Amino acid sequence: MRTDVHTRAEPDPSKADPHSTLARGTPTDSPLPAADIFAGLTDPQRRAVTYTEGPLLVLAGPGSGKTRVITRRIAYLISCGIPAWQILALTFTNKAAAEMRQRVGALLGEGAIARGLTVSTFHALCARLLRRFADGADIPGLTSSFAIYDGADQLALVKAVLAQLNLSTANFQPRSVVARISAAKNELLDAPAFAARAGNFYDRHIARVFTAYEHALRTACAVDFDDLLLLTARMLRHTAAARNACRDRWQYLLIDEYQDTNHAQLVIASLLAGAPDGSPAPPDGPNLCVVGDPDQSIYGWRGADIGNILEFEEQYPKATVIPLGENFRSGAHILAAADALIRHNALRKHKDLYTSRPPGERVEVVLCNDEHDEARLVLDWFRTLQEDGATAPGAPDRISWKDMTVFYRTNALSRVIEDTLRNAGVPYVIARGTAFYEREEIRHALGYLRLVANPADDVSLGRIVNTPARGIGAATIGRVETAAAELGVPLLEALRRTALDHAGGPTPDLAVRTRAAIARFVRMIDGWTGRGAFMGHDGTGSLAGLVERVIGESGLEAMYRAGKTDADAERVENLAELVSSAREFEVAFDPSADPASDGAPGSAADPATPRPPLAALLRAFLEHVTLVSDADSIDPAQGAVTLMTLHAAKGLEFRAVAMVGLEEGLLPHSRASESPADLEEERRLCFVGITRAMERLVITTARYRTIRGLSTRTIPSRFLRELPPDHITVSDQAGIADSEDWSDDDRAQGGPTRSGAGSARESGRLSGSGLGTGSLVRHAQFGVGRVLTVTRGRDARARILFRDAGEKTIVLEYAKLERLDR
DNA sequence: CACTCATTCCTTTTT
DNA sequence: GGAATGAGTG
């Protein structure tokens, strides 16, 4: 045991005895005996739980009991007498945070939560800290009522900025501009810093956009996702009050999925831990425990730096490293397949994966003809598991729907699987937590609410000002926008001046009728906000009531009610659903659980905490809906098969897993197979998928796949060839082995032997499917025609003489050409 | 100004 | 195959 010379609390295993801790807390929240905390732990797990002082890196392989270690560790700290409010655990998804909170609660009783344990996502924590300290942090344009812009808002704003700067979206694709800005912010480069480094022509223009984009954000009193991290890092660095408050409170830091942290997150973690600049870290290093697995780093494209975890020992020379390699999740065949695959990564520190579990079933690799066959195969496989069981005859052990899952690389692949499951009556859910809040009607309703919460929010105003149509069209808004920019005021303010001033104020050339429409709009918004005096009364109304009022009085609900289609009826229901979700939020909202509230022992969980004003409640609700993620919606209690992307699968486990679409261009994805590093990340993604499976795993590849409406010949993924023959079985559903080129080594399992001759040549002309001069084709619009000439390469075109429509040039990639002479 | 239909363009993963 | 923009009409 180390001796602790600092002023922090000293955990001591001897205090794990409940009798000695009784004096510290009330009898009801007395920690459980140490014996329970350690129950069933292996030696390395136990070491990770009890090594509480100083930096610790836990290298947790898949299925190694990581979550268990983290939750027991928190419980152990508390049982040692560390006040719960001094502990901060950071995760990447709300789901992970909720699960952790719940499991600690189950270990300790709910008292621990009430006493202020902080379990949060990075982004949510940053949002809370910024709100708490923004007003004193001297960030220009930022007050604590800021809005958070999500990806869609970000894109909309960049488009507006591009238009304003007269830059063509052909040369500056909004998406890639967003990506550049985002990448810069993840490296903690703000617009001036980026501009200073912009060397070439293109980057100098990006810098202009970046600058204007930042200006627009601050004018709207808004931050984007990346700002949450960047501004927090900057605030912790430069604002002593914020930094000290955090350091005083959180003595024990725990970070999950550390391999997925980016530079900004690394800096935030370091500043919270007390390492760099200023206040001294303890000589042996801070009480910072990071947990992760470099082999499961899959967010490099989002700025995650795998170096953060690989270099942890360099950053903290006194760090202790505890590897957890034993796998308690997967059958031995499955684990062996995963291990063999990941060994193909060269840029990697090897870690032994081992299990004492029985071999279980082999991994099944199935070659299908197309995506429909693939979906049917998965369906049949699921049905068999559900009816007959997973294991060999004699040990019937049915697998229920909720224990099955389908993983795919891109969301587009889910459609065919969905259709097939739906038609077969198999219950399924898609892990799309954000889908609800991305629906048009919900975004509109939230647009109104966001404007109410933050009258400077020009992006939200632009979204809703003429929805439903109220006679304030694009031309009008364009003029008011110009006026607003000249006056340097938010759009809503410019509209108000236009409406109030009978001479037309800033926009004298607007029609009287238009001005009246604007006046009605401004009055409506003011009716909800009470012009500063929130809600027009004492500011303590109900959130659900406000939401209801807004969707009613705005005419949004009436607009959809007037529609006759089923889709319109659904939208009305969704609006009602939004009201209930606001009500649920309102009921569950606990201001004392806010990590930015004072963590001091006295104030935490004070039952006398007054009900928060409606404005604060509204902002918290909007923050909540903005920061939900796809993975958050995964609810195993649903009794349904779960469909999700491989990225959403991280951290989960299922008894039966189907991974589809193992094809070149898809996994590894074509956009990610350029550099070796990208390719290795794709392999890790595949590794993550495989290691989610406990008992059964099927991996499929389709010979033909419809991409953008065009049936395309595919090449099986190189990852399939990297799986060890001894641990897989290959079957050829489609009877297509003869023309196969997917493997040229002999498979042990009677996988069809095949000659590779000819296939490579064929796959070389992918885009034309062998189309040549003289081929007879049918086009969706032009009808039947004969090919005159074909060009090759990317965006290959064909000159075609159509029987009815005459001669046309067709881009093969996009046209839906049907081959008639085969 | 609002709505409908046609054309164009694009496609990874997400806090 | 689908989203997003654009042209044309009421």
mmCIF file of C-alpha atoms in Angstrom, chain A residues 426-754:
data_model
loop_
_atom_site.group_PDB
_atom_site.id
_atom_site.type_symbol
_atom_site.label_atom_id
_atom_site.label_comp_id
_atom_site.label_asym_id
_atom_site.label_seq_id
_atom_site.Cartn_x
_atom_site.Cartn_y
_atom_site.Cartn_z
ATOM 1 C CA VAL A 426 -39.813 -11.614 -36.386
ATOM 2 C CA PRO A 427 -39.714 -8.788 -33.840
ATOM 3 C CA TYR A 428 -36.728 -6.484 -34.297
ATOM 4 C CA VAL A 429 -35.490 -3.097 -33.202
ATOM 5 C CA ILE A 430 -32.909 -0.898 -34.810
ATOM 6 C CA ALA A 431 -30.348 0.770 -32.624
ATOM 7 C CA ARG A 432 -31.177 4.256 -33.728
ATOM 8 C CA GLY A 433 -31.592 6.276 -30.603
ATOM 9 C CA THR A 434 -31.397 9.498 -32.506
ATOM 10 C CA ALA A 435 -33.917 8.514 -35.154
ATOM 11 C CA PHE A 436 -36.890 9.868 -33.243
ATOM 12 C CA TYR A 437 -35.327 13.253 -32.712
ATOM 13 C CA GLU A 438 -34.253 13.418 -36.338
ATOM 14 C CA ARG A 439 -37.769 13.151 -37.689
ATOM 15 C CA GLU A 440 -38.967 16.208 -39.528
ATOM 16 C CA GLU A 441 -41.892 16.969 -37.227
ATOM 17 C CA ILE A 442 -39.780 16.523 -34.103
ATOM 18 C CA ARG A 443 -36.998 18.690 -35.424
ATOM 19 C CA HIS A 444 -39.540 21.368 -36.179
ATOM 20 C CA ALA A 445 -41.045 21.212 -32.716
ATOM 21 C CA LEU A 446 -37.586 21.261 -31.175
ATOM 22 C CA GLY A 447 -36.729 24.202 -33.420
ATOM 23 C CA TYR A 448 -39.484 26.243 -31.775
ATOM 24 C CA LEU A 449 -38.388 25.133 -28.333
ATOM 25 C CA ARG A 450 -34.793 25.957 -29.030
ATOM 26 C CA LEU A 451 -35.721 29.408 -30.166
ATOM 27 C CA VAL A 452 -37.646 29.856 -26.947
ATOM 28 C CA ALA A 453 -34.638 28.719 -24.918
ATOM 29 C CA ASN A 454 -32.222 30.834 -26.893
ATOM 30 C CA PRO A 455 -33.706 33.730 -28.917
ATOM 31 C CA ALA A 456 -30.396 34.189 -30.707
ATOM 32 C CA ASP A 457 -30.599 30.744 -32.299
ATOM 33 C CA ASP A 458 -30.762 31.756 -35.966
ATOM 34 C CA VAL A 459 -30.448 28.238 -37.350
ATOM 35 C CA SER A 460 -33.510 27.090 -35.440
ATOM 36 C CA LEU A 461 -35.399 30.208 -36.421
ATOM 37 C CA GLY A 462 -34.604 29.602 -40.058
ATOM 38 C CA ARG A 463 -35.999 26.106 -39.745
ATOM 39 C CA ILE A 464 -39.361 27.049 -38.288
ATOM 40 C CA VAL A 465 -40.120 30.612 -39.313
ATOM 41 C CA ASN A 466 -42.272 29.451 -42.197
ATOM 42 C CA THR A 467 -43.337 26.014 -41.024
ATOM 43 C CA PRO A 468 -46.242 25.828 -41.159
ATOM 44 C CA ALA A 469 -46.432 28.327 -44.017
ATOM 45 C CA ARG A 470 -47.296 31.724 -42.678
ATOM 46 C CA GLY A 471 -46.267 33.990 -45.512
ATOM 47 C CA ILE A 472 -42.657 34.578 -44.499
ATOM 48 C CA GLY A 473 -40.808 33.047 -47.416
ATOM 49 C CA ALA A 474 -37.234 32.674 -48.456
ATOM 50 C CA ALA A 475 -37.055 36.075 -50.137
ATOM 51 C CA THR A 476 -38.300 37.859 -47.025
ATOM 52 C CA ILE A 477 -35.918 36.006 -44.755
ATOM 53 C CA GLY A 478 -33.078 36.810 -47.107
ATOM 54 C CA ARG A 479 -33.720 40.519 -46.719
ATOM 55 C CA VAL A 480 -34.118 40.384 -42.972
ATOM 56 C CA GLU A 481 -30.942 38.324 -42.757
ATOM 57 C CA THR A 482 -29.035 41.040 -44.555
ATOM 58 C CA ALA A 483 -30.490 43.648 -42.225
ATOM 59 C CA ALA A 484 -29.647 41.524 -39.188
ATOM 60 C CA ALA A 485 -26.068 41.103 -40.331
ATOM 61 C CA GLU A 486 -25.727 44.865 -40.830
ATOM 62 C CA LEU A 487 -27.176 45.631 -37.437
ATOM 63 C CA GLY A 488 -25.233 42.830 -35.803
ATOM 64 C CA VAL A 489 -28.316 41.437 -34.096
ATOM 65 C CA PRO A 490 -29.937 37.999 -34.127
ATOM 66 C CA LEU A 491 -32.561 37.296 -36.739
ATOM 67 C CA LEU A 492 -35.414 37.311 -34.268
ATOM 68 C CA GLU A 493 -34.442 40.768 -33.113
ATOM 69 C CA ALA A 494 -34.318 42.024 -36.705
ATOM 70 C CA LEU A 495 -37.760 40.545 -37.282
ATOM 71 C CA ARG A 496 -39.052 42.277 -34.184
ATOM 72 C CA ARG A 497 -37.752 45.643 -35.333
ATOM 73 C CA THR A 498 -39.269 45.093 -38.741
ATOM 74 C CA ALA A 499 -42.605 44.323 -37.173
ATOM 75 C CA LEU A 500 -42.632 47.173 -34.686
ATOM 76 C CA ASP A 501 -41.459 49.998 -36.893
ATOM 77 C CA HIS A 502 -44.270 51.220 -39.107
ATOM 78 C CA ALA A 503 -41.823 52.773 -41.483
ATOM 79 C CA GLY A 504 -40.408 49.308 -41.976
ATOM 80 C CA GLY A 505 -37.408 49.792 -39.766
ATOM 81 C CA PRO A 506 -34.433 47.961 -41.161
ATOM 82 C CA THR A 507 -36.391 46.594 -44.109
ATOM 83 C CA PRO A 508 -38.529 49.387 -45.579
ATOM 84 C CA ASP A 509 -39.239 47.611 -48.830
ATOM 85 C CA LEU A 510 -41.270 44.754 -47.357
ATOM 86 C CA ALA A 511 -44.955 44.491 -48.198
ATOM 87 C CA VAL A 512 -47.417 45.489 -45.508
ATOM 88 C CA ARG A 513 -48.922 42.027 -45.569
ATOM 89 C CA THR A 514 -45.517 40.455 -45.063
ATOM 90 C CA ARG A 515 -44.787 42.767 -42.198
ATOM 91 C CA ALA A 516 -48.062 41.793 -40.553
ATOM 92 C CA ALA A 517 -47.138 38.123 -40.868
ATOM 93 C CA ILE A 518 -43.809 38.853 -39.228
ATOM 94 C CA ALA A 519 -45.522 40.729 -36.418
ATOM 95 C CA ARG A 520 -47.799 37.746 -35.743
ATOM 96 C CA PHE A 521 -44.776 35.446 -35.641
ATOM 97 C CA VAL A 522 -42.832 37.612 -33.221
ATOM 98 C CA ARG A 523 -45.893 37.978 -30.988
ATOM 99 C CA MET A 524 -46.252 34.214 -30.922
ATOM 100 C CA ILE A 525 -42.669 33.641 -29.809
ATOM 101 C CA ASP A 526 -42.917 36.436 -27.243
ATOM 102 C CA GLY A 527 -46.070 34.855 -25.919
ATOM 103 C CA TRP A 528 -44.056 31.797 -24.956
ATOM 104 C CA THR A 529 -41.051 33.540 -23.559
ATOM 105 C CA GLY A 530 -42.862 36.473 -22.006
ATOM 106 C CA ARG A 531 -40.088 38.645 -23.404
ATOM 107 C CA GLY A 532 -37.444 37.824 -20.863
ATOM 108 C CA ALA A 533 -39.744 37.105 -17.957
ATOM 109 C CA PHE A 534 -39.823 33.493 -18.942
ATOM 110 C CA MET A 535 -43.190 32.070 -19.837
ATOM 111 C CA GLY A 536 -44.738 35.356 -18.973
ATOM 112 C CA HIS A 537 -45.319 34.421 -15.350
ATOM 113 C CA ASP A 538 -43.163 33.255 -12.491
ATOM 114 C CA GLY A 539 -41.159 30.973 -14.724
ATOM 115 C CA THR A 540 -42.108 27.726 -13.046
ATOM 116 C CA GLY A 541 -44.628 26.182 -15.417
ATOM 117 C CA SER A 542 -44.531 22.612 -16.599
ATOM 118 C CA LEU A 543 -42.158 21.609 -19.371
ATOM 119 C CA ALA A 544 -44.631 19.220 -20.951
ATOM 120 C CA GLY A 545 -47.198 22.008 -20.804
ATOM 121 C CA LEU A 546 -44.868 24.306 -22.673
ATOM 122 C CA VAL A 547 -44.154 21.697 -25.330
ATOM 123 C CA GLU A 548 -47.850 21.108 -25.768
ATOM 124 C CA ARG A 549 -48.519 24.812 -26.059
ATOM 125 C CA VAL A 550 -45.792 25.297 -28.621
ATOM 126 C CA ILE A 551 -46.855 22.499 -30.946
ATOM 127 C CA GLY A 552 -50.448 23.681 -30.639
ATOM 128 C CA GLU A 553 -50.086 27.432 -30.969
ATOM 129 C CA SER A 554 -47.418 27.248 -33.654
ATOM 130 C CA GLY A 555 -49.880 25.443 -35.893
ATOM 131 C CA LEU A 556 -47.478 22.557 -36.318
ATOM 132 C CA GLU A 557 -49.904 19.969 -35.083
ATOM 133 C CA ALA A 558 -52.773 21.424 -37.106
ATOM 134 C CA MET A 559 -50.596 21.308 -40.192
ATOM 135 C CA TYR A 560 -50.036 17.573 -39.882
ATOM 136 C CA ARG A 561 -53.604 16.958 -38.782
ATOM 137 C CA ALA A 562 -54.765 18.534 -42.024
ATOM 138 C CA GLY A 563 -52.780 15.953 -43.961
ATOM 139 C CA LYS A 564 -54.568 12.824 -45.039
ATOM 140 C CA THR A 565 -51.824 10.276 -45.396
ATOM 141 C CA ASP A 566 -50.769 7.685 -42.844
ATOM 142 C CA ALA A 567 -47.445 9.442 -42.564
ATOM 143 C CA ASP A 568 -49.195 12.610 -41.406
ATOM 144 C CA ALA A 569 -51.123 10.694 -38.766
ATOM 145 C CA GLU A 570 -47.867 9.207 -37.561
ATOM 146 C CA ARG A 571 -46.338 12.646 -37.296
ATOM 147 C CA VAL A 572 -49.183 13.804 -35.098
ATOM 148 C CA GLU A 573 -48.568 10.804 -32.871
ATOM 149 C CA ASN A 574 -44.886 11.562 -32.732
ATOM 150 C CA LEU A 575 -45.600 15.088 -31.579
ATOM 151 C CA ALA A 576 -47.707 13.658 -28.785
ATOM 152 C CA GLU A 577 -44.808 11.347 -28.017
ATOM 153 C CA LEU A 578 -42.535 14.342 -27.686
ATOM 154 C CA VAL A 579 -44.866 15.768 -25.057
ATOM 155 C CA SER A 580 -44.692 12.519 -23.095
ATOM 156 C CA SER A 581 -40.937 12.385 -23.363
ATOM 157 C CA ALA A 582 -40.806 15.923 -22.000
ATOM 158 C CA ARG A 583 -43.061 14.840 -19.150
ATOM 159 C CA GLU A 584 -40.888 11.837 -18.395
ATOM 160 C CA PHE A 585 -37.813 13.992 -18.432
ATOM 161 C CA GLU A 586 -39.425 16.493 -16.138
ATOM 162 C CA VAL A 587 -40.396 13.870 -13.617
ATOM 163 C CA ALA A 588 -36.992 12.210 -13.609
ATOM 164 C CA PHE A 589 -35.003 15.422 -13.625
ATOM 165 C CA ASP A 590 -32.776 15.730 -10.609
ATOM 166 C CA PRO A 591 -30.867 18.993 -10.413
ATOM 167 C CA SER A 592 -28.633 17.644 -7.664
ATOM 168 C CA ALA A 593 -27.374 14.931 -10.015
ATOM 169 C CA ASP A 594 -25.927 17.637 -12.221
ATOM 170 C CA PRO A 595 -22.163 17.210 -12.096
ATOM 171 C CA ALA A 596 -21.793 20.958 -12.354
ATOM 172 C CA SER A 597 -23.786 21.544 -9.227
ATOM 173 C CA ASP A 598 -21.710 21.867 -6.130
ATOM 174 C CA GLY A 599 -20.412 18.535 -5.069
ATOM 175 C CA ALA A 600 -19.790 19.664 -1.560
ATOM 176 C CA PRO A 601 -21.125 17.201 0.956
ATOM 177 C CA GLY A 602 -23.754 19.507 2.336
ATOM 178 C CA SER A 603 -25.421 20.639 -0.832
ATOM 179 C CA ALA A 604 -25.491 17.395 -2.739
ATOM 180 C CA ALA A 605 -28.797 15.629 -2.659
ATOM 181 C CA ASP A 606 -30.292 18.324 -0.556
ATOM 182 C CA PRO A 607 -33.980 17.491 -0.573
ATOM 183 C CA ALA A 608 -34.762 21.157 -0.204
ATOM 184 C CA THR A 609 -33.258 21.943 -3.606
ATOM 185 C CA PRO A 610 -35.853 24.162 -5.199
ATOM 186 C CA ARG A 611 -37.558 23.137 -8.373
ATOM 187 C CA PRO A 612 -35.531 24.539 -11.259
ATOM 188 C CA PRO A 613 -37.039 27.365 -13.252
ATOM 189 C CA LEU A 614 -38.704 26.329 -16.468
ATOM 190 C CA ALA A 615 -35.989 27.922 -18.595
ATOM 191 C CA ALA A 616 -33.328 25.729 -16.992
ATOM 192 C CA LEU A 617 -35.526 22.659 -17.314
ATOM 193 C CA LEU A 618 -36.077 23.387 -20.984
ATOM 194 C CA ARG A 619 -32.387 23.794 -21.651
ATOM 195 C CA ALA A 620 -31.599 20.564 -19.847
ATOM 196 C CA PHE A 621 -34.241 18.776 -21.898
ATOM 197 C CA LEU A 622 -32.883 20.129 -25.174
ATOM 198 C CA GLU A 623 -29.384 19.157 -24.127
ATOM 199 C CA HIS A 624 -30.600 15.691 -23.295
ATOM 200 C CA VAL A 625 -32.232 15.131 -26.684
ATOM 201 C CA THR A 626 -29.186 16.481 -28.503
ATOM 202 C CA LEU A 627 -26.693 14.257 -26.768
ATOM 203 C CA VAL A 628 -28.475 10.924 -27.139
ATOM 204 C CA SER A 629 -26.737 8.405 -29.342
ATOM 205 C CA ASP A 630 -27.789 5.422 -31.390
ATOM 206 C CA ALA A 631 -26.391 2.974 -28.912
ATOM 207 C CA ASP A 632 -28.449 4.534 -26.143
ATOM 208 C CA SER A 633 -31.655 3.037 -27.424
ATOM 209 C CA ILE A 634 -30.501 -0.546 -27.126
ATOM 210 C CA ASP A 635 -32.796 -2.156 -24.636
ATOM 211 C CA PRO A 636 -32.305 -5.873 -24.191
ATOM 212 C CA ALA A 637 -35.597 -6.170 -22.370
ATOM 213 C CA GLN A 638 -37.508 -5.637 -25.575
ATOM 214 C CA GLY A 639 -37.721 -9.241 -26.663
ATOM 215 C CA ALA A 640 -36.638 -8.433 -30.182
ATOM 216 C CA VAL A 641 -33.697 -9.013 -32.461
ATOM 217 C CA THR A 642 -31.443 -5.956 -32.456
ATOM 218 C CA LEU A 643 -30.005 -4.496 -35.674
ATOM 219 C CA MET A 644 -27.073 -2.126 -35.497
ATOM 220 C CA THR A 645 -23.887 -0.889 -37.074
ATOM 221 C CA LEU A 646 -20.617 -2.404 -35.978
ATOM 222 C CA HIS A 647 -19.760 0.884 -34.327
ATOM 223 C CA ALA A 648 -22.855 0.757 -32.162
ATOM 224 C CA ALA A 649 -21.996 -2.818 -31.153
ATOM 225 C CA LYS A 650 -18.985 -1.937 -29.069
ATOM 226 C CA GLY A 651 -19.368 -2.849 -25.429
ATOM 227 C CA LEU A 652 -22.300 -5.201 -26.007
ATOM 228 C CA GLU A 653 -22.628 -8.962 -26.076
ATOM 229 C CA PHE A 654 -25.174 -11.352 -27.561
ATOM 230 C CA ARG A 655 -25.587 -15.089 -27.522
ATOM 231 C CA ALA A 656 -26.001 -15.176 -31.294
ATOM 232 C CA VAL A 657 -24.488 -12.714 -33.743
ATOM 233 C CA ALA A 658 -24.923 -12.418 -37.505
ATOM 234 C CA MET A 659 -22.434 -10.205 -39.318
ATOM 235 C CA VAL A 660 -23.435 -9.397 -42.871
ATOM 236 C CA GLY A 661 -21.815 -7.796 -45.874
ATOM 237 C CA LEU A 662 -18.228 -9.049 -45.516
ATOM 238 C CA GLU A 663 -17.157 -7.714 -48.878
ATOM 239 C CA GLU A 664 -14.351 -5.582 -50.184
ATOM 240 C CA GLY A 665 -15.510 -2.008 -50.291
ATOM 241 C CA LEU A 666 -17.960 -2.581 -47.479
ATOM 242 C CA LEU A 667 -15.793 -4.190 -44.787
ATOM 243 C CA PRO A 668 -13.133 -2.977 -45.247
ATOM 244 C CA HIS A 669 -15.003 0.052 -46.482
ATOM 245 C CA SER A 670 -13.788 1.559 -49.731
ATOM 246 C CA ARG A 671 -13.380 4.938 -48.093
ATOM 247 C CA ALA A 672 -11.157 3.455 -45.442
ATOM 248 C CA SER A 673 -8.902 1.068 -47.314
ATOM 249 C CA GLU A 674 -6.487 3.643 -48.649
ATOM 250 C CA SER A 675 -3.919 3.763 -45.886
ATOM 251 C CA PRO A 676 -2.661 0.811 -43.832
ATOM 252 C CA ALA A 677 -3.805 2.577 -40.685
ATOM 253 C CA ASP A 678 -7.346 2.916 -42.021
ATOM 254 C CA LEU A 679 -7.345 -0.703 -43.056
ATOM 255 C CA GLU A 680 -6.292 -1.767 -39.590
ATOM 256 C CA GLU A 681 -9.137 0.200 -38.092
ATOM 257 C CA GLU A 682 -11.520 -1.703 -40.371
ATOM 258 C CA ARG A 683 -9.993 -4.934 -39.137
ATOM 259 C CA ARG A 684 -10.511 -3.829 -35.555
ATOM 260 C CA LEU A 685 -14.119 -3.116 -36.422
ATOM 261 C CA CYS A 686 -14.447 -6.660 -37.655
ATOM 262 C CA PHE A 687 -12.718 -7.855 -34.474
ATOM 263 C CA VAL A 688 -15.193 -5.933 -32.330
ATOM 264 C CA GLY A 689 -18.066 -7.588 -34.200
ATOM 265 C CA ILE A 690 -16.730 -11.116 -33.794
ATOM 266 C CA THR A 691 -15.969 -10.710 -30.115
ATOM 267 C CA ARG A 692 -19.534 -9.658 -29.304
ATOM 268 C CA ALA A 693 -20.680 -13.250 -29.863
ATOM 269 C CA MET A 694 -21.019 -15.539 -26.882
ATOM 270 C CA GLU A 695 -22.216 -18.810 -28.414
ATOM 271 C CA ARG A 696 -22.981 -18.524 -32.084
ATOM 272 C CA LEU A 697 -21.583 -16.450 -34.890
ATOM 273 C CA VAL A 698 -22.469 -16.437 -38.554
ATOM 274 C CA ILE A 699 -20.650 -14.270 -41.063
ATOM 275 C CA THR A 700 -22.083 -13.733 -44.525
ATOM 276 C CA THR A 701 -20.886 -12.400 -47.822
ATOM 277 C CA ALA A 702 -23.024 -11.875 -50.905
ATOM 278 C CA ARG A 703 -21.806 -12.441 -54.444
ATOM 279 C CA TYR A 704 -23.966 -9.669 -55.834
ATOM 280 C CA ARG A 705 -25.169 -6.661 -53.932
ATOM 281 C CA THR A 706 -27.431 -3.859 -55.045
ATOM 282 C CA ILE A 707 -25.608 -0.602 -54.540
ATOM 283 C CA ARG A 708 -27.419 2.597 -55.480
ATOM 284 C CA GLY A 709 -30.021 0.564 -57.264
ATOM 285 C CA LEU A 710 -27.472 -1.270 -59.381
ATOM 286 C CA SER A 711 -26.691 -4.926 -58.894
ATOM 287 C CA THR A 712 -22.942 -5.136 -58.475
ATOM 288 C CA ARG A 713 -20.553 -8.044 -58.495
ATOM 289 C CA THR A 714 -18.630 -8.128 -55.243
ATOM 290 C CA ILE A 715 -15.339 -9.484 -53.962
ATOM 291 C CA PRO A 716 -15.415 -11.293 -50.617
ATOM 292 C CA SER A 717 -13.680 -9.442 -47.811
ATOM 293 C CA ARG A 718 -10.000 -10.111 -47.301
ATOM 294 C CA PHE A 719 -10.852 -10.563 -43.626
ATOM 295 C CA LEU A 720 -12.606 -13.833 -44.428
ATOM 296 C CA ARG A 721 -9.341 -15.234 -45.697
ATOM 297 C CA GLU A 722 -7.689 -14.248 -42.434
ATOM 298 C CA LEU A 723 -9.970 -16.440 -40.335
ATOM 299 C CA PRO A 724 -8.344 -19.689 -39.209
ATOM 300 C CA PRO A 725 -9.645 -22.726 -41.137
ATOM 301 C CA ASP A 726 -9.668 -24.877 -38.015
ATOM 302 C CA HIS A 727 -12.222 -22.725 -36.323
ATOM 303 C CA ILE A 728 -14.693 -21.948 -39.063
ATOM 304 C CA THR A 729 -17.025 -23.812 -41.360
ATOM 305 C CA VAL A 730 -17.678 -22.490 -44.818
ATOM 306 C CA SER A 731 -20.883 -23.169 -46.647
ATOM 307 C CA ASP A 732 -21.917 -22.147 -50.084
ATOM 308 C CA GLN A 733 -25.583 -21.245 -49.952
ATOM 309 C CA ALA A 734 -25.804 -20.000 -53.445
ATOM 310 C CA GLY A 735 -24.075 -22.785 -55.301
ATOM 311 C CA ILE A 736 -21.774 -20.246 -56.794
ATOM 312 C CA ALA A 737 -18.483 -21.727 -55.795
ATOM 313 C CA ASP A 738 -17.404 -22.605 -59.297
ATOM 314 C CA SER A 739 -16.964 -19.013 -60.266
ATOM 315 C CA GLU A 740 -15.632 -18.023 -56.918
ATOM 316 C CA ASP A 741 -12.480 -16.150 -56.276
ATOM 317 C CA TRP A 742 -12.989 -15.620 -52.597
ATOM 318 C CA SER A 743 -10.307 -18.003 -51.507
ATOM 319 C CA ASP A 744 -7.352 -19.597 -53.139
ATOM 320 C CA ASP A 745 -6.117 -21.622 -50.258
ATOM 321 C CA ASP A 746 -7.649 -24.935 -49.359
ATOM 322 C CA ARG A 747 -10.241 -24.805 -46.698
ATOM 323 C CA ALA A 748 -10.377 -27.598 -44.165
ATOM 324 C CA GLN A 749 -14.136 -27.839 -44.005
ATOM 325 C CA GLY A 750 -14.871 -29.062 -47.448
ATOM 326 C CA GLY A 751 -15.401 -25.542 -48.492
ATOM 327 C CA PRO A 752 -15.734 -25.827 -52.203
ATOM 328 C CA THR A 753 -12.471 -25.946 -54.022
ATOM 329 C CA ARG A 754 -12.398 -23.542 -56.823
#
